Amino acid sequence: MSRSSSLVQATASLSWVIARAALVLCVSSGFAASVAQASGQAVDDGGVDAGTGEALTRVESFLFEQALADGARPGDLEIQVFPPAASLADCRQPEPFLPRAGSRLAGRVSVGLRCEGERHRSRYLQAEITRLGERLVAARDIVPGERLSADMLTSERFDVSRLPSQALTDPQAAIGQIARRGIRQGQALSAHQLTSPKLVRRGEQVAVEASGRGFRISRQGEALEAGGLGDIVRVRVDRRQILDARVVEHGRLAVTY
């Protein structure tokens, strides 16, 4: 056999191999499509079947409605429901619920799912709820002992689920307060950074008003400690009697029986 004949034969053999591989691929693809069609499952771009997709959509809508009822505003909500490890294609008429009444609708939450015909079984999904709100920050540097005014404050958008418990969001909670320490411009404000201005000084003569059902008595006393609005301080009203009284305004305290 000549060299040219061998080359032709080799080329023909290679073409036949390629054609056969293409045929196998087409048949395999068609078979896979047939199986998917027969099972009644439509797979989306994220690999989530139609049944699971419906359940995720219902859970998201449920959480959105619950958060609105909890006081959130539509534009402040971001909700992400995480697909479960197992398919929910067999879950008919999925009905979401909160496993614990009064659950905090912020951050990572667990959501239960009841399916039609499954009376004694519940499934659970995880979701992340971001609730945006305003937190107070310093508009400029604030020195220790400075009394806060409105022009010292500004606000910024923040995920309220991540706010520390003492973070301030209402300007009225900060205006008029005294800075315990220095606060840098742009720093978030917390209750522990502030204190109420002292309306009563230790050793100061104060008016003490005692009241109860059907009576009201006013006496003079000596404050044994300093205090701001709403603080409870000790006050001596005579040599032997010391009372705990609440500061209600400058130089005046109240005792309620």
PDB file of C-alpha atoms in Angstrom:
ATOM      1  CA  MET A   1       0.000   0.000   0.000  1.00  0.00           C
ATOM      2  CA  SER A   2       1.298   3.409  -0.938  1.00  0.00           C
ATOM      3  CA  ARG A   3       1.892   6.190   1.580  1.00  0.00           C
ATOM      4  CA  SER A   4      -0.915   8.317   0.108  1.00  0.00           C
ATOM      5  CA  SER A   5      -3.409   5.425   0.325  1.00  0.00           C
ATOM      6  CA  SER A   6      -2.543   4.876   4.003  1.00  0.00           C
ATOM      7  CA  LEU A   7      -3.099   8.553   4.732  1.00  0.00           C
ATOM      8  CA  VAL A   8      -6.531   8.498   3.095  1.00  0.00           C
ATOM      9  CA  GLN A   9      -7.537   5.399   5.017  1.00  0.00           C
ATOM     10  CA  ALA A  10      -6.396   6.919   8.336  1.00  0.00           C
ATOM     11  CA  THR A  11      -8.306  10.111   7.638  1.00  0.00           C
ATOM     12  CA  ALA A  12     -11.473   8.168   6.862  1.00  0.00           C
ATOM     13  CA  SER A  13     -11.148   6.154  10.075  1.00  0.00           C
ATOM     14  CA  LEU A  14     -10.719   9.327  12.158  1.00  0.00           C
ATOM     15  CA  SER A  15     -13.782  10.905  10.521  1.00  0.00           C
ATOM     16  CA  TRP A  16     -15.845   7.821  11.357  1.00  0.00           C
ATOM     17  CA  VAL A  17     -14.765   7.973  15.032  1.00  0.00           C
ATOM     18  CA  ILE A  18     -15.697  11.656  15.264  1.00  0.00           C
ATOM     19  CA  ALA A  19     -19.069  11.070  13.646  1.00  0.00           C
ATOM     20  CA  ARG A  20     -19.842   8.189  15.979  1.00  0.00           C
ATOM     21  CA  ALA A  21     -18.947  10.279  19.052  1.00  0.00           C
ATOM     22  CA  ALA A  22     -21.207  13.093  17.868  1.00  0.00           C
ATOM     23  CA  LEU A  23     -24.051  10.628  17.377  1.00  0.00           C
ATOM     24  CA  VAL A  24     -23.626   9.236  20.894  1.00  0.00           C
ATOM     25  CA  LEU A  25     -23.627  12.764  22.347  1.00  0.00           C
ATOM     26  CA  CYS A  26     -26.836  13.680  20.515  1.00  0.00           C
ATOM     27  CA  VAL A  27     -28.565  10.502  21.627  1.00  0.00           C
ATOM     28  CA  SER A  28     -27.443  11.030  25.250  1.00  0.00           C
ATOM     29  CA  SER A  29     -28.683  14.639  25.273  1.00  0.00           C
ATOM     30  CA  GLY A  30     -32.008  13.628  23.836  1.00  0.00           C
ATOM     31  CA  PHE A  31     -32.371  10.862  26.398  1.00  0.00           C
ATOM     32  CA  ALA A  32     -31.627  13.251  29.281  1.00  0.00           C
ATOM     33  CA  ALA A  33     -34.180  15.732  27.980  1.00  0.00           C
ATOM     34  CA  SER A  34     -36.763  12.955  27.689  1.00  0.00           C
ATOM     35  CA  VAL A  35     -36.168  11.867  31.277  1.00  0.00           C
ATOM     36  CA  ALA A  36     -36.527  15.427  32.566  1.00  0.00           C
ATOM     37  CA  GLN A  37     -39.722  15.888  30.576  1.00  0.00           C
ATOM     38  CA  ALA A  38     -41.138  12.594  31.795  1.00  0.00           C
ATOM     39  CA  SER A  39     -40.458  13.455  35.440  1.00  0.00           C
ATOM     40  CA  GLY A  40     -42.337  16.751  35.079  1.00  0.00           C
ATOM     41  CA  GLN A  41     -39.437  18.788  36.534  1.00  0.00           C
ATOM     42  CA  ALA A  42     -38.265  21.991  34.886  1.00  0.00           C
ATOM     43  CA  VAL A  43     -34.780  22.958  35.983  1.00  0.00           C
ATOM     44  CA  ASP A  44     -33.985  26.652  36.080  1.00  0.00           C
ATOM     45  CA  ASP A  45     -30.609  28.323  35.641  1.00  0.00           C
ATOM     46  CA  GLY A  46     -29.788  27.903  39.319  1.00  0.00           C
ATOM     47  CA  GLY A  47     -30.486  24.176  39.345  1.00  0.00           C
ATOM     48  CA  VAL A  48     -33.686  24.568  41.433  1.00  0.00           C
ATOM     49  CA  ASP A  49     -36.681  22.490  40.326  1.00  0.00           C
ATOM     50  CA  ALA A  50     -40.088  24.061  39.855  1.00  0.00           C
ATOM     51  CA  GLY A  51     -41.527  22.679  43.090  1.00  0.00           C
ATOM     52  CA  THR A  52     -38.663  24.000  45.161  1.00  0.00           C
ATOM     53  CA  GLY A  53     -38.818  27.334  43.348  1.00  0.00           C
ATOM     54  CA  GLU A  54     -42.501  27.711  44.238  1.00  0.00           C
ATOM     55  CA  ALA A  55     -41.769  26.957  47.906  1.00  0.00           C
ATOM     56  CA  LEU A  56     -38.937  29.495  48.010  1.00  0.00           C
ATOM     57  CA  THR A  57     -41.174  32.152  46.453  1.00  0.00           C
ATOM     58  CA  ARG A  58     -43.923  31.501  48.994  1.00  0.00           C
ATOM     59  CA  VAL A  59     -41.487  31.676  51.898  1.00  0.00           C
ATOM     60  CA  GLU A  60     -40.063  34.974  50.617  1.00  0.00           C
ATOM     61  CA  SER A  61     -43.557  36.480  50.246  1.00  0.00           C
ATOM     62  CA  PHE A  62     -44.509  35.218  53.701  1.00  0.00           C
ATOM     63  CA  LEU A  63     -41.454  36.787  55.342  1.00  0.00           C
ATOM     64  CA  PHE A  64     -42.019  40.050  53.476  1.00  0.00           C
ATOM     65  CA  GLU A  65     -45.593  40.265  54.775  1.00  0.00           C
ATOM     66  CA  GLN A  66     -44.524  39.373  58.320  1.00  0.00           C
ATOM     67  CA  ALA A  67     -41.786  42.013  58.317  1.00  0.00           C
ATOM     68  CA  LEU A  68     -44.219  44.679  57.093  1.00  0.00           C
ATOM     69  CA  ALA A  69     -46.602  43.746  59.901  1.00  0.00           C
ATOM     70  CA  ASP A  70     -43.652  44.088  62.287  1.00  0.00           C
ATOM     71  CA  GLY A  71     -43.190  47.713  61.225  1.00  0.00           C
ATOM     72  CA  ALA A  72     -40.619  47.453  58.437  1.00  0.00           C
ATOM     73  CA  ARG A  73     -40.959  49.610  55.331  1.00  0.00           C
ATOM     74  CA  PRO A  74     -40.961  47.906  51.906  1.00  0.00           C
ATOM     75  CA  GLY A  75     -37.937  49.848  50.666  1.00  0.00           C
ATOM     76  CA  ASP A  76     -35.932  48.849  53.754  1.00  0.00           C
ATOM     77  CA  LEU A  77     -36.236  45.087  53.278  1.00  0.00           C
ATOM     78  CA  GLU A  78     -33.933  42.594  51.603  1.00  0.00           C
ATOM     79  CA  ILE A  79     -34.850  38.901  51.903  1.00  0.00           C
ATOM     80  CA  GLN A  80     -32.835  35.906  50.724  1.00  0.00           C
ATOM     81  CA  VAL A  81     -34.228  32.385  51.106  1.00  0.00           C
ATOM     82  CA  PHE A  82     -31.641  29.614  50.867  1.00  0.00           C
ATOM     83  CA  PRO A  83     -32.505  26.517  48.773  1.00  0.00           C
ATOM     84  CA  PRO A  84     -32.755  23.332  50.865  1.00  0.00           C
ATOM     85  CA  ALA A  85     -30.413  20.383  50.438  1.00  0.00           C
ATOM     86  CA  ALA A  86     -33.341  18.170  49.357  1.00  0.00           C
ATOM     87  CA  SER A  87     -35.833  18.931  46.597  1.00  0.00           C
ATOM     88  CA  LEU A  88     -39.286  20.186  47.527  1.00  0.00           C
ATOM     89  CA  ALA A  89     -40.846  19.010  44.283  1.00  0.00           C
ATOM     90  CA  ASP A  90     -43.199  16.703  46.221  1.00  0.00           C
ATOM     91  CA  CYS A  91     -44.377  19.492  48.574  1.00  0.00           C
ATOM     92  CA  ARG A  92     -47.887  20.387  47.400  1.00  0.00           C
ATOM     93  CA  GLN A  93     -49.447  23.696  48.425  1.00  0.00           C
ATOM     94  CA  PRO A  94     -46.519  24.788  50.655  1.00  0.00           C
ATOM     95  CA  GLU A  95     -47.643  26.812  53.680  1.00  0.00           C
ATOM     96  CA  PRO A  96     -44.869  28.764  55.501  1.00  0.00           C
ATOM     97  CA  PHE A  97     -44.950  29.463  59.251  1.00  0.00           C
ATOM     98  CA  LEU A  98     -42.651  30.772  61.961  1.00  0.00           C
ATOM     99  CA  PRO A  99     -41.561  27.985  64.348  1.00  0.00           C
ATOM    100  CA  ARG A 100     -41.535  30.419  67.276  1.00  0.00           C
ATOM    101  CA  ALA A 101     -44.182  33.060  67.828  1.00  0.00           C
ATOM    102  CA  GLY A 102     -42.680  36.498  68.103  1.00  0.00           C
ATOM    103  CA  SER A 103     -39.454  35.503  66.341  1.00  0.00           C
ATOM    104  CA  ARG A 104     -37.201  38.438  65.515  1.00  0.00           C
ATOM    105  CA  LEU A 105     -37.658  39.182  61.822  1.00  0.00           C
ATOM    106  CA  ALA A 106     -34.097  40.266  61.160  1.00  0.00           C
ATOM    107  CA  GLY A 107     -30.846  38.499  60.429  1.00  0.00           C
ATOM    108  CA  ARG A 108     -30.819  34.709  60.004  1.00  0.00           C
ATOM    109  CA  VAL A 109     -34.246  33.166  60.607  1.00  0.00           C
ATOM    110  CA  SER A 110     -35.709  29.686  60.377  1.00  0.00           C
ATOM    111  CA  VAL A 111     -39.010  29.190  58.530  1.00  0.00           C
ATOM    112  CA  GLY A 112     -41.207  26.106  58.749  1.00  0.00           C
ATOM    113  CA  LEU A 113     -43.039  24.685  55.749  1.00  0.00           C
ATOM    114  CA  ARG A 114     -46.157  22.507  55.842  1.00  0.00           C
ATOM    115  CA  CYS A 115     -47.112  20.562  52.747  1.00  0.00           C
ATOM    116  CA  GLU A 116     -50.591  19.420  51.771  1.00  0.00           C
ATOM    117  CA  GLY A 117     -51.238  15.847  52.888  1.00  0.00           C
ATOM    118  CA  GLU A 118     -48.332  15.811  55.378  1.00  0.00           C
ATOM    119  CA  ARG A 119     -50.115  16.471  58.676  1.00  0.00           C
ATOM    120  CA  HIS A 120     -47.353  15.251  60.970  1.00  0.00           C
ATOM    121  CA  ARG A 121     -44.334  16.519  59.081  1.00  0.00           C
ATOM    122  CA  SER A 122     -42.812  19.966  58.765  1.00  0.00           C
ATOM    123  CA  ARG A 123     -39.849  21.023  56.697  1.00  0.00           C
ATOM    124  CA  TYR A 124     -37.545  23.912  57.506  1.00  0.00           C
ATOM    125  CA  LEU A 125     -35.696  26.504  55.448  1.00  0.00           C
ATOM    126  CA  GLN A 126     -33.171  29.170  56.336  1.00  0.00           C
ATOM    127  CA  ALA A 127     -33.469  32.792  55.255  1.00  0.00           C
ATOM    128  CA  GLU A 128     -31.566  36.036  55.747  1.00  0.00           C
ATOM    129  CA  ILE A 129     -33.577  39.210  56.386  1.00  0.00           C
ATOM    130  CA  THR A 130     -31.838  42.554  56.079  1.00  0.00           C
ATOM    131  CA  ARG A 131     -33.792  45.461  57.544  1.00  0.00           C
ATOM    132  CA  LEU A 132     -32.257  48.795  56.724  1.00  0.00           C
ATOM    133  CA  GLY A 133     -32.736  51.738  59.027  1.00  0.00           C
ATOM    134  CA  GLU A 134     -31.008  54.832  60.350  1.00  0.00           C
ATOM    135  CA  ARG A 135     -28.381  54.989  63.055  1.00  0.00           C
ATOM    136  CA  LEU A 136     -27.016  58.167  64.600  1.00  0.00           C
ATOM    137  CA  VAL A 137     -23.429  59.201  63.945  1.00  0.00           C
ATOM    138  CA  ALA A 138     -21.430  62.225  64.998  1.00  0.00           C
ATOM    139  CA  ALA A 139     -21.430  65.016  62.398  1.00  0.00           C
ATOM    140  CA  ARG A 140     -18.221  66.388  63.899  1.00  0.00           C
ATOM    141  CA  ASP A 141     -15.767  65.637  66.684  1.00  0.00           C
ATOM    142  CA  ILE A 142     -17.398  65.885  70.120  1.00  0.00           C
ATOM    143  CA  VAL A 143     -15.257  66.530  73.186  1.00  0.00           C
ATOM    144  CA  PRO A 144     -15.886  65.016  76.649  1.00  0.00           C
ATOM    145  CA  GLY A 145     -18.392  67.039  78.690  1.00  0.00           C
ATOM    146  CA  GLU A 146     -19.942  68.687  75.616  1.00  0.00           C
ATOM    147  CA  ARG A 147     -23.714  68.894  75.472  1.00  0.00           C
ATOM    148  CA  LEU A 148     -25.114  67.450  72.231  1.00  0.00           C
ATOM    149  CA  SER A 149     -27.261  69.546  69.916  1.00  0.00           C
ATOM    150  CA  ALA A 150     -29.010  68.681  66.648  1.00  0.00           C
ATOM    151  CA  ASP A 151     -26.248  70.130  64.469  1.00  0.00           C
ATOM    152  CA  MET A 152     -23.738  67.677  65.990  1.00  0.00           C
ATOM    153  CA  LEU A 153     -25.709  64.700  64.697  1.00  0.00           C
ATOM    154  CA  THR A 154     -26.328  63.045  61.377  1.00  0.00           C
ATOM    155  CA  SER A 155     -27.528  59.585  60.349  1.00  0.00           C
ATOM    156  CA  GLU A 156     -26.580  56.776  58.000  1.00  0.00           C
ATOM    157  CA  ARG A 157     -28.297  53.735  56.557  1.00  0.00           C
ATOM    158  CA  PHE A 158     -27.475  50.526  58.389  1.00  0.00           C
ATOM    159  CA  ASP A 159     -28.701  46.963  58.827  1.00  0.00           C
ATOM    160  CA  VAL A 160     -30.648  47.304  62.078  1.00  0.00           C
ATOM    161  CA  SER A 161     -30.349  43.565  62.757  1.00  0.00           C
ATOM    162  CA  ARG A 162     -26.634  44.163  63.308  1.00  0.00           C
ATOM    163  CA  LEU A 163     -27.013  47.185  65.566  1.00  0.00           C
ATOM    164  CA  PRO A 164     -25.653  46.785  69.104  1.00  0.00           C
ATOM    165  CA  SER A 165     -28.313  46.912  71.801  1.00  0.00           C
ATOM    166  CA  GLN A 166     -27.256  50.395  72.970  1.00  0.00           C
ATOM    167  CA  ALA A 167     -26.968  51.955  69.507  1.00  0.00           C
ATOM    168  CA  LEU A 168     -28.983  55.163  69.149  1.00  0.00           C
ATOM    169  CA  THR A 169     -31.385  55.683  66.259  1.00  0.00           C
ATOM    170  CA  ASP A 170     -33.610  58.519  67.552  1.00  0.00           C
ATOM    171  CA  PRO A 171     -32.028  62.017  67.628  1.00  0.00           C
ATOM    172  CA  GLN A 172     -34.232  62.948  70.601  1.00  0.00           C
ATOM    173  CA  ALA A 173     -32.456  60.300  72.657  1.00  0.00           C
ATOM    174  CA  ALA A 174     -29.143  62.119  72.143  1.00  0.00           C
ATOM    175  CA  ILE A 175     -29.979  65.821  71.987  1.00  0.00           C
ATOM    176  CA  GLY A 176     -29.331  67.473  75.348  1.00  0.00           C
ATOM    177  CA  GLN A 177     -27.166  64.605  76.612  1.00  0.00           C
ATOM    178  CA  ILE A 178     -23.566  65.061  77.773  1.00  0.00           C
ATOM    179  CA  ALA A 179     -20.670  63.205  76.142  1.00  0.00           C
ATOM    180  CA  ARG A 180     -18.893  60.991  78.675  1.00  0.00           C
ATOM    181  CA  ARG A 181     -15.863  60.694  76.378  1.00  0.00           C
ATOM    182  CA  GLY A 182     -14.595  62.007  73.093  1.00  0.00           C
ATOM    183  CA  ILE A 183     -16.561  60.944  69.996  1.00  0.00           C
ATOM    184  CA  ARG A 184     -14.938  61.137  66.559  1.00  0.00           C
ATOM    185  CA  GLN A 185     -16.690  62.488  63.489  1.00  0.00           C
ATOM    186  CA  GLY A 186     -18.516  59.659  61.712  1.00  0.00           C
ATOM    187  CA  GLN A 187     -18.549  57.429  64.803  1.00  0.00           C
ATOM    188  CA  ALA A 188     -21.841  55.720  65.635  1.00  0.00           C
ATOM    189  CA  LEU A 189     -23.475  56.917  68.845  1.00  0.00           C
ATOM    190  CA  SER A 190     -24.302  54.572  71.717  1.00  0.00           C
ATOM    191  CA  ALA A 191     -26.154  55.169  74.955  1.00  0.00           C
ATOM    192  CA  HIS A 192     -23.109  54.296  77.060  1.00  0.00           C
ATOM    193  CA  GLN A 193     -21.202  57.220  75.496  1.00  0.00           C
ATOM    194  CA  LEU A 194     -23.683  59.740  76.879  1.00  0.00           C
ATOM    195  CA  THR A 195     -25.081  60.763  80.225  1.00  0.00           C
ATOM    196  CA  SER A 196     -27.907  63.023  81.318  1.00  0.00           C
ATOM    197  CA  PRO A 197     -26.966  66.529  82.467  1.00  0.00           C
ATOM    198  CA  LYS A 198     -26.913  66.757  86.260  1.00  0.00           C
ATOM    199  CA  LEU A 199     -30.019  68.502  87.540  1.00  0.00           C
ATOM    200  CA  VAL A 200     -29.197  67.774  91.152  1.00  0.00           C
ATOM    201  CA  ARG A 201     -25.785  68.140  92.810  1.00  0.00           C
ATOM    202  CA  ARG A 202     -24.550  66.340  95.877  1.00  0.00           C
ATOM    203  CA  GLY A 203     -25.090  68.428  99.011  1.00  0.00           C
ATOM    204  CA  GLU A 204     -27.595  70.683  97.260  1.00  0.00           C
ATOM    205  CA  GLN A 205     -30.854  71.681  98.952  1.00  0.00           C
ATOM    206  CA  VAL A 206     -33.734  70.268  96.931  1.00  0.00           C
ATOM    207  CA  ALA A 207     -37.508  70.127  97.018  1.00  0.00           C
ATOM    208  CA  VAL A 208     -38.895  66.636  97.622  1.00  0.00           C
ATOM    209  CA  GLU A 209     -42.502  65.966  96.688  1.00  0.00           C
ATOM    210  CA  ALA A 210     -44.112  62.804  98.064  1.00  0.00           C
ATOM    211  CA  SER A 211     -47.460  61.745  96.621  1.00  0.00           C
ATOM    212  CA  GLY A 212     -49.844  58.854  96.771  1.00  0.00           C
ATOM    213  CA  ARG A 213     -53.529  58.102  96.671  1.00  0.00           C
ATOM    214  CA  GLY A 214     -55.267  61.165  98.056  1.00  0.00           C
ATOM    215  CA  PHE A 215     -52.250  63.051  99.349  1.00  0.00           C
ATOM    216  CA  ARG A 216     -49.314  65.206  98.262  1.00  0.00           C
ATOM    217  CA  ILE A 217     -46.597  66.505 100.581  1.00  0.00           C
ATOM    218  CA  SER A 218     -43.635  68.780  99.804  1.00  0.00           C
ATOM    219  CA  ARG A 219     -40.542  68.979 101.970  1.00  0.00           C
ATOM    220  CA  GLN A 220     -37.008  70.283 101.756  1.00  0.00           C
ATOM    221  CA  GLY A 221     -34.106  67.894 101.777  1.00  0.00           C
ATOM    222  CA  GLU A 222     -30.428  67.471 101.046  1.00  0.00           C
ATOM    223  CA  ALA A 223     -29.320  65.493  97.996  1.00  0.00           C
ATOM    224  CA  LEU A 224     -26.735  62.891  99.012  1.00  0.00           C
ATOM    225  CA  GLU A 225     -25.663  62.257  95.418  1.00  0.00           C
ATOM    226  CA  ALA A 226     -25.867  63.880  92.008  1.00  0.00           C
ATOM    227  CA  GLY A 227     -28.364  62.824  89.371  1.00  0.00           C
ATOM    228  CA  GLY A 228     -29.815  63.590  85.968  1.00  0.00           C
ATOM    229  CA  LEU A 229     -33.382  63.516  84.707  1.00  0.00           C
ATOM    230  CA  GLY A 230     -35.063  60.255  85.742  1.00  0.00           C
ATOM    231  CA  ASP A 231     -32.205  59.125  87.988  1.00  0.00           C
ATOM    232  CA  ILE A 232     -32.974  57.755  91.439  1.00  0.00           C
ATOM    233  CA  VAL A 233     -30.879  59.468  94.119  1.00  0.00           C
ATOM    234  CA  ARG A 234     -30.790  59.384  97.893  1.00  0.00           C
ATOM    235  CA  VAL A 235     -32.035  62.449  99.714  1.00  0.00           C
ATOM    236  CA  ARG A 236     -32.074  63.217 103.467  1.00  0.00           C
ATOM    237  CA  VAL A 237     -35.270  64.899 104.637  1.00  0.00           C
ATOM    238  CA  ASP A 238     -34.364  64.945 108.340  1.00  0.00           C
ATOM    239  CA  ARG A 239     -31.627  63.610 110.570  1.00  0.00           C
ATOM    240  CA  ARG A 240     -32.967  60.077 110.620  1.00  0.00           C
ATOM    241  CA  GLN A 241     -34.895  59.715 107.361  1.00  0.00           C
ATOM    242  CA  ILE A 242     -33.286  59.068 103.991  1.00  0.00           C
ATOM    243  CA  LEU A 243     -35.451  58.505 100.915  1.00  0.00           C
ATOM    244  CA  ASP A 244     -34.849  57.315  97.375  1.00  0.00           C
ATOM    245  CA  ALA A 245     -36.316  59.938  95.066  1.00  0.00           C
ATOM    246  CA  ARG A 246     -36.509  60.410  91.305  1.00  0.00           C
ATOM    247  CA  VAL A 247     -35.098  63.542  89.694  1.00  0.00           C
ATOM    248  CA  VAL A 248     -37.907  65.281  87.780  1.00  0.00           C
ATOM    249  CA  GLU A 249     -36.336  68.677  87.070  1.00  0.00           C
ATOM    250  CA  HIS A 250     -33.593  70.993  88.295  1.00  0.00           C
ATOM    251  CA  GLY A 251     -33.563  70.976  92.109  1.00  0.00           C
ATOM    252  CA  ARG A 252     -36.775  68.944  92.429  1.00  0.00           C
ATOM    253  CA  LEU A 253     -37.297  65.268  93.229  1.00  0.00           C
ATOM    254  CA  ALA A 254     -40.368  63.068  93.563  1.00  0.00           C
ATOM    255  CA  VAL A 255     -41.333  60.077  95.687  1.00  0.00           C
ATOM    256  CA  THR A 256     -44.389  58.058  94.734  1.00  0.00           C
ATOM    257  CA  TYR A 257     -46.159  55.711  97.159  1.00  0.00           C
TER     258      TYR A 257
END
